[in-house]
mmCIF file of C-alpha atoms in Angstrom:
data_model
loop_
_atom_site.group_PDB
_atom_site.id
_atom_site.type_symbol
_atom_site.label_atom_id
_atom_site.label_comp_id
_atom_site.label_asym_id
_atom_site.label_seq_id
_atom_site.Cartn_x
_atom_site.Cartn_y
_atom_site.Cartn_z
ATOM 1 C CA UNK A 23 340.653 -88.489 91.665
ATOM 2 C CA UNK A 24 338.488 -86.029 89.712
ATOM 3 C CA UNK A 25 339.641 -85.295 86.408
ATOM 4 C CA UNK A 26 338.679 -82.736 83.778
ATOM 5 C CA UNK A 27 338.401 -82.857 79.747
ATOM 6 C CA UNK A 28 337.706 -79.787 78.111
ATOM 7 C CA UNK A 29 336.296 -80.408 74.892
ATOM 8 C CA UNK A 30 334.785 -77.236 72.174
ATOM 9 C CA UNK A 31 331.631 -78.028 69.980
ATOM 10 C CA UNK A 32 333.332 -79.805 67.103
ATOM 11 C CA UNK A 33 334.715 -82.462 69.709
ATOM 12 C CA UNK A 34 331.984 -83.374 70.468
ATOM 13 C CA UNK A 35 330.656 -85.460 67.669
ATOM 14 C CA UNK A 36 333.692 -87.463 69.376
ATOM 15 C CA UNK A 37 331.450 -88.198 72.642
ATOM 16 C CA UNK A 38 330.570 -91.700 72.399
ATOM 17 C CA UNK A 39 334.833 -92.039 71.403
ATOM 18 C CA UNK A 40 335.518 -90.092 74.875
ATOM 19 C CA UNK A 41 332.310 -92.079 76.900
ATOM 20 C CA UNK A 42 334.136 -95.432 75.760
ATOM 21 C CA UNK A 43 337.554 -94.187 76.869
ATOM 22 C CA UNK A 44 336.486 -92.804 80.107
ATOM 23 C CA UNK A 45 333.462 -95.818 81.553
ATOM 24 C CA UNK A 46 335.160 -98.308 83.914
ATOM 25 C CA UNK A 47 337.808 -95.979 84.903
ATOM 26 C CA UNK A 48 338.530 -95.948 88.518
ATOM 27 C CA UNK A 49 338.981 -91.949 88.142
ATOM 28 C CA UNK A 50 335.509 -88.969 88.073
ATOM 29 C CA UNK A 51 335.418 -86.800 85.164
ATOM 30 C CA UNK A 52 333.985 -84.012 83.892
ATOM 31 C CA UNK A 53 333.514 -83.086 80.138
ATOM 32 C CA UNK A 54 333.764 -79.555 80.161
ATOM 33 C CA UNK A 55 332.050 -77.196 76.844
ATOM 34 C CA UNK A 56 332.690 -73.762 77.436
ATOM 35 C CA UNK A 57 330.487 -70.977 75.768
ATOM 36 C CA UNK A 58 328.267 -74.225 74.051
ATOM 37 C CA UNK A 59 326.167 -72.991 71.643
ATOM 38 C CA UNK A 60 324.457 -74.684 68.064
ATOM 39 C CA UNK A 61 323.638 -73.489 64.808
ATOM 40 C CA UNK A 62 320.797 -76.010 63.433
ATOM 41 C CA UNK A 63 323.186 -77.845 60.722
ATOM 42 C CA UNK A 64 325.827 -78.590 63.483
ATOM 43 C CA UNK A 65 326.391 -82.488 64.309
ATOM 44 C CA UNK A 66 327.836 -81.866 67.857
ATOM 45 C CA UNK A 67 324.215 -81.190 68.360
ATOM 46 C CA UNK A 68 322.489 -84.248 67.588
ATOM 47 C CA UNK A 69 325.761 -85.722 69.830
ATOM 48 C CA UNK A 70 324.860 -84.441 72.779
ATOM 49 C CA UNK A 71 321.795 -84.760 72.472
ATOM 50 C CA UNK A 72 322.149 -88.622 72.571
ATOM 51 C CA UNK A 73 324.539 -88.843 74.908
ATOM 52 C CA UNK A 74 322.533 -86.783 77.666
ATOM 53 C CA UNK A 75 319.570 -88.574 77.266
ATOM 54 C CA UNK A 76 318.008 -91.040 74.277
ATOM 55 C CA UNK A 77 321.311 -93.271 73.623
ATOM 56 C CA UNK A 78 320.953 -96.627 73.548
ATOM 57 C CA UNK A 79 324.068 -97.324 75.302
ATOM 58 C CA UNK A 80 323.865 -96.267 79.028
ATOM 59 C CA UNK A 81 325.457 -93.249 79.544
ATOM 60 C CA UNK A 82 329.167 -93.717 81.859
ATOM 61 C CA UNK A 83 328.268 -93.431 85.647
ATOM 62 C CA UNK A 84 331.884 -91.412 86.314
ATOM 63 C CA UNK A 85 331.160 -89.130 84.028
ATOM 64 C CA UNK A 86 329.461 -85.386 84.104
ATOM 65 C CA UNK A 87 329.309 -82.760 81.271
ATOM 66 C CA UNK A 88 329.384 -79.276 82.341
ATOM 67 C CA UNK A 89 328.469 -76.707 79.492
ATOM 68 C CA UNK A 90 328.156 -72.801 79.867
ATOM 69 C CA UNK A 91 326.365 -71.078 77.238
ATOM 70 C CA UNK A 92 325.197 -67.321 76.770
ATOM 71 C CA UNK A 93 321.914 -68.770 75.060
ATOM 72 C CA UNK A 94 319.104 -70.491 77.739
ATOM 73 C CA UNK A 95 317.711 -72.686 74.591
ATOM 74 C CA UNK A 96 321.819 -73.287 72.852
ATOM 75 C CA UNK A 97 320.040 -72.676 69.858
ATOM 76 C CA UNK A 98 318.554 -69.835 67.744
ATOM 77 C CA UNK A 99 315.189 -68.864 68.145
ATOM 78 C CA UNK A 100 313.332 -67.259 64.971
ATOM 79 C CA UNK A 101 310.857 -64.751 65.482
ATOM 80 C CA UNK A 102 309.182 -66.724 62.609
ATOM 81 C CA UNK A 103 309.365 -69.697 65.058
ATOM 82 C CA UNK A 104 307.603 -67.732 68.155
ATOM 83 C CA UNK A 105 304.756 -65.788 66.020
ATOM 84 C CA UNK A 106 301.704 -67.606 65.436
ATOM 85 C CA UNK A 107 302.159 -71.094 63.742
ATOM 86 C CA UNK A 108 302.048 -71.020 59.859
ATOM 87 C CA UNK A 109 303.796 -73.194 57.147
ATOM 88 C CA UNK A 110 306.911 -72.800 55.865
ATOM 89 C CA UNK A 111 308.119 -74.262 53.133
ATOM 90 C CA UNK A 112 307.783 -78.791 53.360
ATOM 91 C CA UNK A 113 307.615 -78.412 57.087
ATOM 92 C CA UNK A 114 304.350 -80.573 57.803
ATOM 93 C CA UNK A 115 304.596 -80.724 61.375
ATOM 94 C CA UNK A 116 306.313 -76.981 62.204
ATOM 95 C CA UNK A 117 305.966 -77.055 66.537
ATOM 96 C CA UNK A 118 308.217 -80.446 65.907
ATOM 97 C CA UNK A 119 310.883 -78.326 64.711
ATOM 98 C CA UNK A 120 310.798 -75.910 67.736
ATOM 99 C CA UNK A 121 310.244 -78.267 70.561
ATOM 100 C CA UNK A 122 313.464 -80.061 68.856
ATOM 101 C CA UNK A 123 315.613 -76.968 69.422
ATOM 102 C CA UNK A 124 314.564 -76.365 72.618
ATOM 103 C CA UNK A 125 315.209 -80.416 73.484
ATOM 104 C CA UNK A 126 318.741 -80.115 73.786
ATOM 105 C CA UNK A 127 318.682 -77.906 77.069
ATOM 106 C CA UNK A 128 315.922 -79.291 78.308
ATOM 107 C CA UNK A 129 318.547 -82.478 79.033
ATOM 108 C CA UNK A 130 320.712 -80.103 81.617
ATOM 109 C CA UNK A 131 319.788 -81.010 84.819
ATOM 110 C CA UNK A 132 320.724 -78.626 86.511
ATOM 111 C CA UNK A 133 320.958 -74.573 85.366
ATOM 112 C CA UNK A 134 322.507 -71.371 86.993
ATOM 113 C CA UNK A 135 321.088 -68.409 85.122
ATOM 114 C CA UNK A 136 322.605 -65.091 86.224
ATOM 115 C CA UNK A 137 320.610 -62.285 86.238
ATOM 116 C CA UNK A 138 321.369 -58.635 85.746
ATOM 117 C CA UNK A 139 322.894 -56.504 89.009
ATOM 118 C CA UNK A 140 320.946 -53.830 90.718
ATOM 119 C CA UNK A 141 322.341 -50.544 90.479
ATOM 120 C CA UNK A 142 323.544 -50.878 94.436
ATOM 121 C CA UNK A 143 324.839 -54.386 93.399
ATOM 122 C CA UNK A 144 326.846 -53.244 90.212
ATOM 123 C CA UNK A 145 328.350 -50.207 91.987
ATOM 124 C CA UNK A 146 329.316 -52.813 95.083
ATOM 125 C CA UNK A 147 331.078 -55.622 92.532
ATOM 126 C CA UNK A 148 332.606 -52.606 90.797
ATOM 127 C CA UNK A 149 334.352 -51.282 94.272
ATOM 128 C CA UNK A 150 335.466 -54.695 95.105
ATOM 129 C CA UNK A 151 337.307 -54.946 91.690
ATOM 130 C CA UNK A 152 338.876 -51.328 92.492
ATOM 131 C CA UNK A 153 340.111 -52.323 95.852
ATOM 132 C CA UNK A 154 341.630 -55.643 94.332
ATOM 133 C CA UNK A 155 343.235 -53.192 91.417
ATOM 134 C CA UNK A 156 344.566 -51.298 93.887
ATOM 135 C CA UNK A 157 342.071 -48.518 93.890
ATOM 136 C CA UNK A 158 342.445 -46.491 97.593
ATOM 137 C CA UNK A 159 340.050 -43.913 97.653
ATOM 138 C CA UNK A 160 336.687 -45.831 98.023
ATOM 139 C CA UNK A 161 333.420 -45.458 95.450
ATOM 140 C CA UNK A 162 333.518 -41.587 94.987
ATOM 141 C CA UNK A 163 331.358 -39.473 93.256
ATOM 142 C CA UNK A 164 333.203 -39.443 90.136
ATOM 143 C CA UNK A 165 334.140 -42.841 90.290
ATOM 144 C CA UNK A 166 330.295 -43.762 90.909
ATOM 145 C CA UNK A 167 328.975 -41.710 87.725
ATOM 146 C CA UNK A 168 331.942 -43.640 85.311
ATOM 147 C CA UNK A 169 331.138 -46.703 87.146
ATOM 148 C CA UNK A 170 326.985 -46.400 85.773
ATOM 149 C CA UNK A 171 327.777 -44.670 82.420
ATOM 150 C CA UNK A 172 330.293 -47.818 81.887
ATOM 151 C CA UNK A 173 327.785 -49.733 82.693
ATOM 152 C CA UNK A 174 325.321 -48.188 80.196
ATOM 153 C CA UNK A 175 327.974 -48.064 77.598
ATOM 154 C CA UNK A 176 327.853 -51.860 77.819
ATOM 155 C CA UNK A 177 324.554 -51.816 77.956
ATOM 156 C CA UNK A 178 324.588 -54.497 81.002
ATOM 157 C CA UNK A 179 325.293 -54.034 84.864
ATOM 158 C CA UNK A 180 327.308 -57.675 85.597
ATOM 159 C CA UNK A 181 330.125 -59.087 87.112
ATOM 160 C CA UNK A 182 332.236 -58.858 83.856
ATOM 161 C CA UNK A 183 331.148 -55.077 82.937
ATOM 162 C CA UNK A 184 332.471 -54.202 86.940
ATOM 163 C CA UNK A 185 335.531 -56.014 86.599
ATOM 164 C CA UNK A 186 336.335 -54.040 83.164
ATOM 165 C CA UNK A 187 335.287 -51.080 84.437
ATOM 166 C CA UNK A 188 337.476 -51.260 87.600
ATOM 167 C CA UNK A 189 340.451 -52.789 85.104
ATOM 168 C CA UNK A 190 340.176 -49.422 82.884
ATOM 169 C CA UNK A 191 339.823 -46.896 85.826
ATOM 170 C CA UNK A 192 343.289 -48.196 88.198
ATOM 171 C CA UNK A 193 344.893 -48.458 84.869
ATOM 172 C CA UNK A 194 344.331 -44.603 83.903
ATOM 173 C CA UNK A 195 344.287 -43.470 88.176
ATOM 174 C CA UNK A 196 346.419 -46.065 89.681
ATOM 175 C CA UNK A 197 350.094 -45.033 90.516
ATOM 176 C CA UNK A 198 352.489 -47.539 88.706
#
């Protein structure tokens, strides 16, 4: 059987703990990290960074880690970083520093990026959501023109900002 661990970013300086517990298992797991992002002083960092790839103990063969994360690189990224390479304070070697904030996603094997909706494809999530809210009357004018200004509101056109939208709109027009 597949099992799953959910574990947030402090947990995970626990990894090797959880790896141990887990290897020789008869039972698949996945180590789940919702929403994983780092700060540069963090030790979950350094963590996972190990375990995915540079440990010196072999990583358990019935186990996966699945992490979601709003940031591509988990990381910040400092405009000071991306401009053209000067020296800042002791840093000798300063492109070490980068390419060791971008290392840690570079160890994902696999990523899903999601990209922003079309207009057409916004305004088509957005009626599904209504129908499933209980929304009758179909994508009409009016709702089409709060649909988009909802949208730019947010200041995105995704899955999430149609689902909102279509939550606030049967909640005010919706019969209860």
């Amino acid at each position: 059987g597949l099992r799953v661990i959910q574990i947030d970013k402090q947990g995970l300086i626990d990894l090797s703990h959880i790896v141990a517990l887990v290897q020789g298992r008869a039972e698949r797991f996945i180590l789940y990290c919702d929403d994983l992002s780092f700060n540069t002083d963090e030790p979950g960092y350094q963590a996972l960074k190990a375990a995915l790839d540079g440990d010196l103990v072999a990583f358990s063969d019935n186990l996966l880690i699945y992490a979601t994360s709003n940031r591509r690189h988990l990381m910040p990224d400092s405009m000071q970083d991306n401009l053209a390479t000067r020296h800042v304070g002791d840093e000798v070697h300063p492109a070490e520093s980068i390419e060791e904030k971008v290392s840690l996603s570079e160890r994902f094997g696999l990523w899903i990026s999601f990209y922003p909706f079309t207009q057409d494809e916004y305004l088509a999530v957005a009626a599904h959501w209504l129908a499933q809210h209980g929304w009758q009357h179909g994508m009409t004018d009016e709702v089409r023109t709060v649909a988009l200004q909802w949208a730019l509101s947010r200041g995105s056109r995704s899955g999430r900002v149609a689902g909102q939208f279509a939550r606030d709109w049967c909640g005010r027009h919706v019969a209860k």
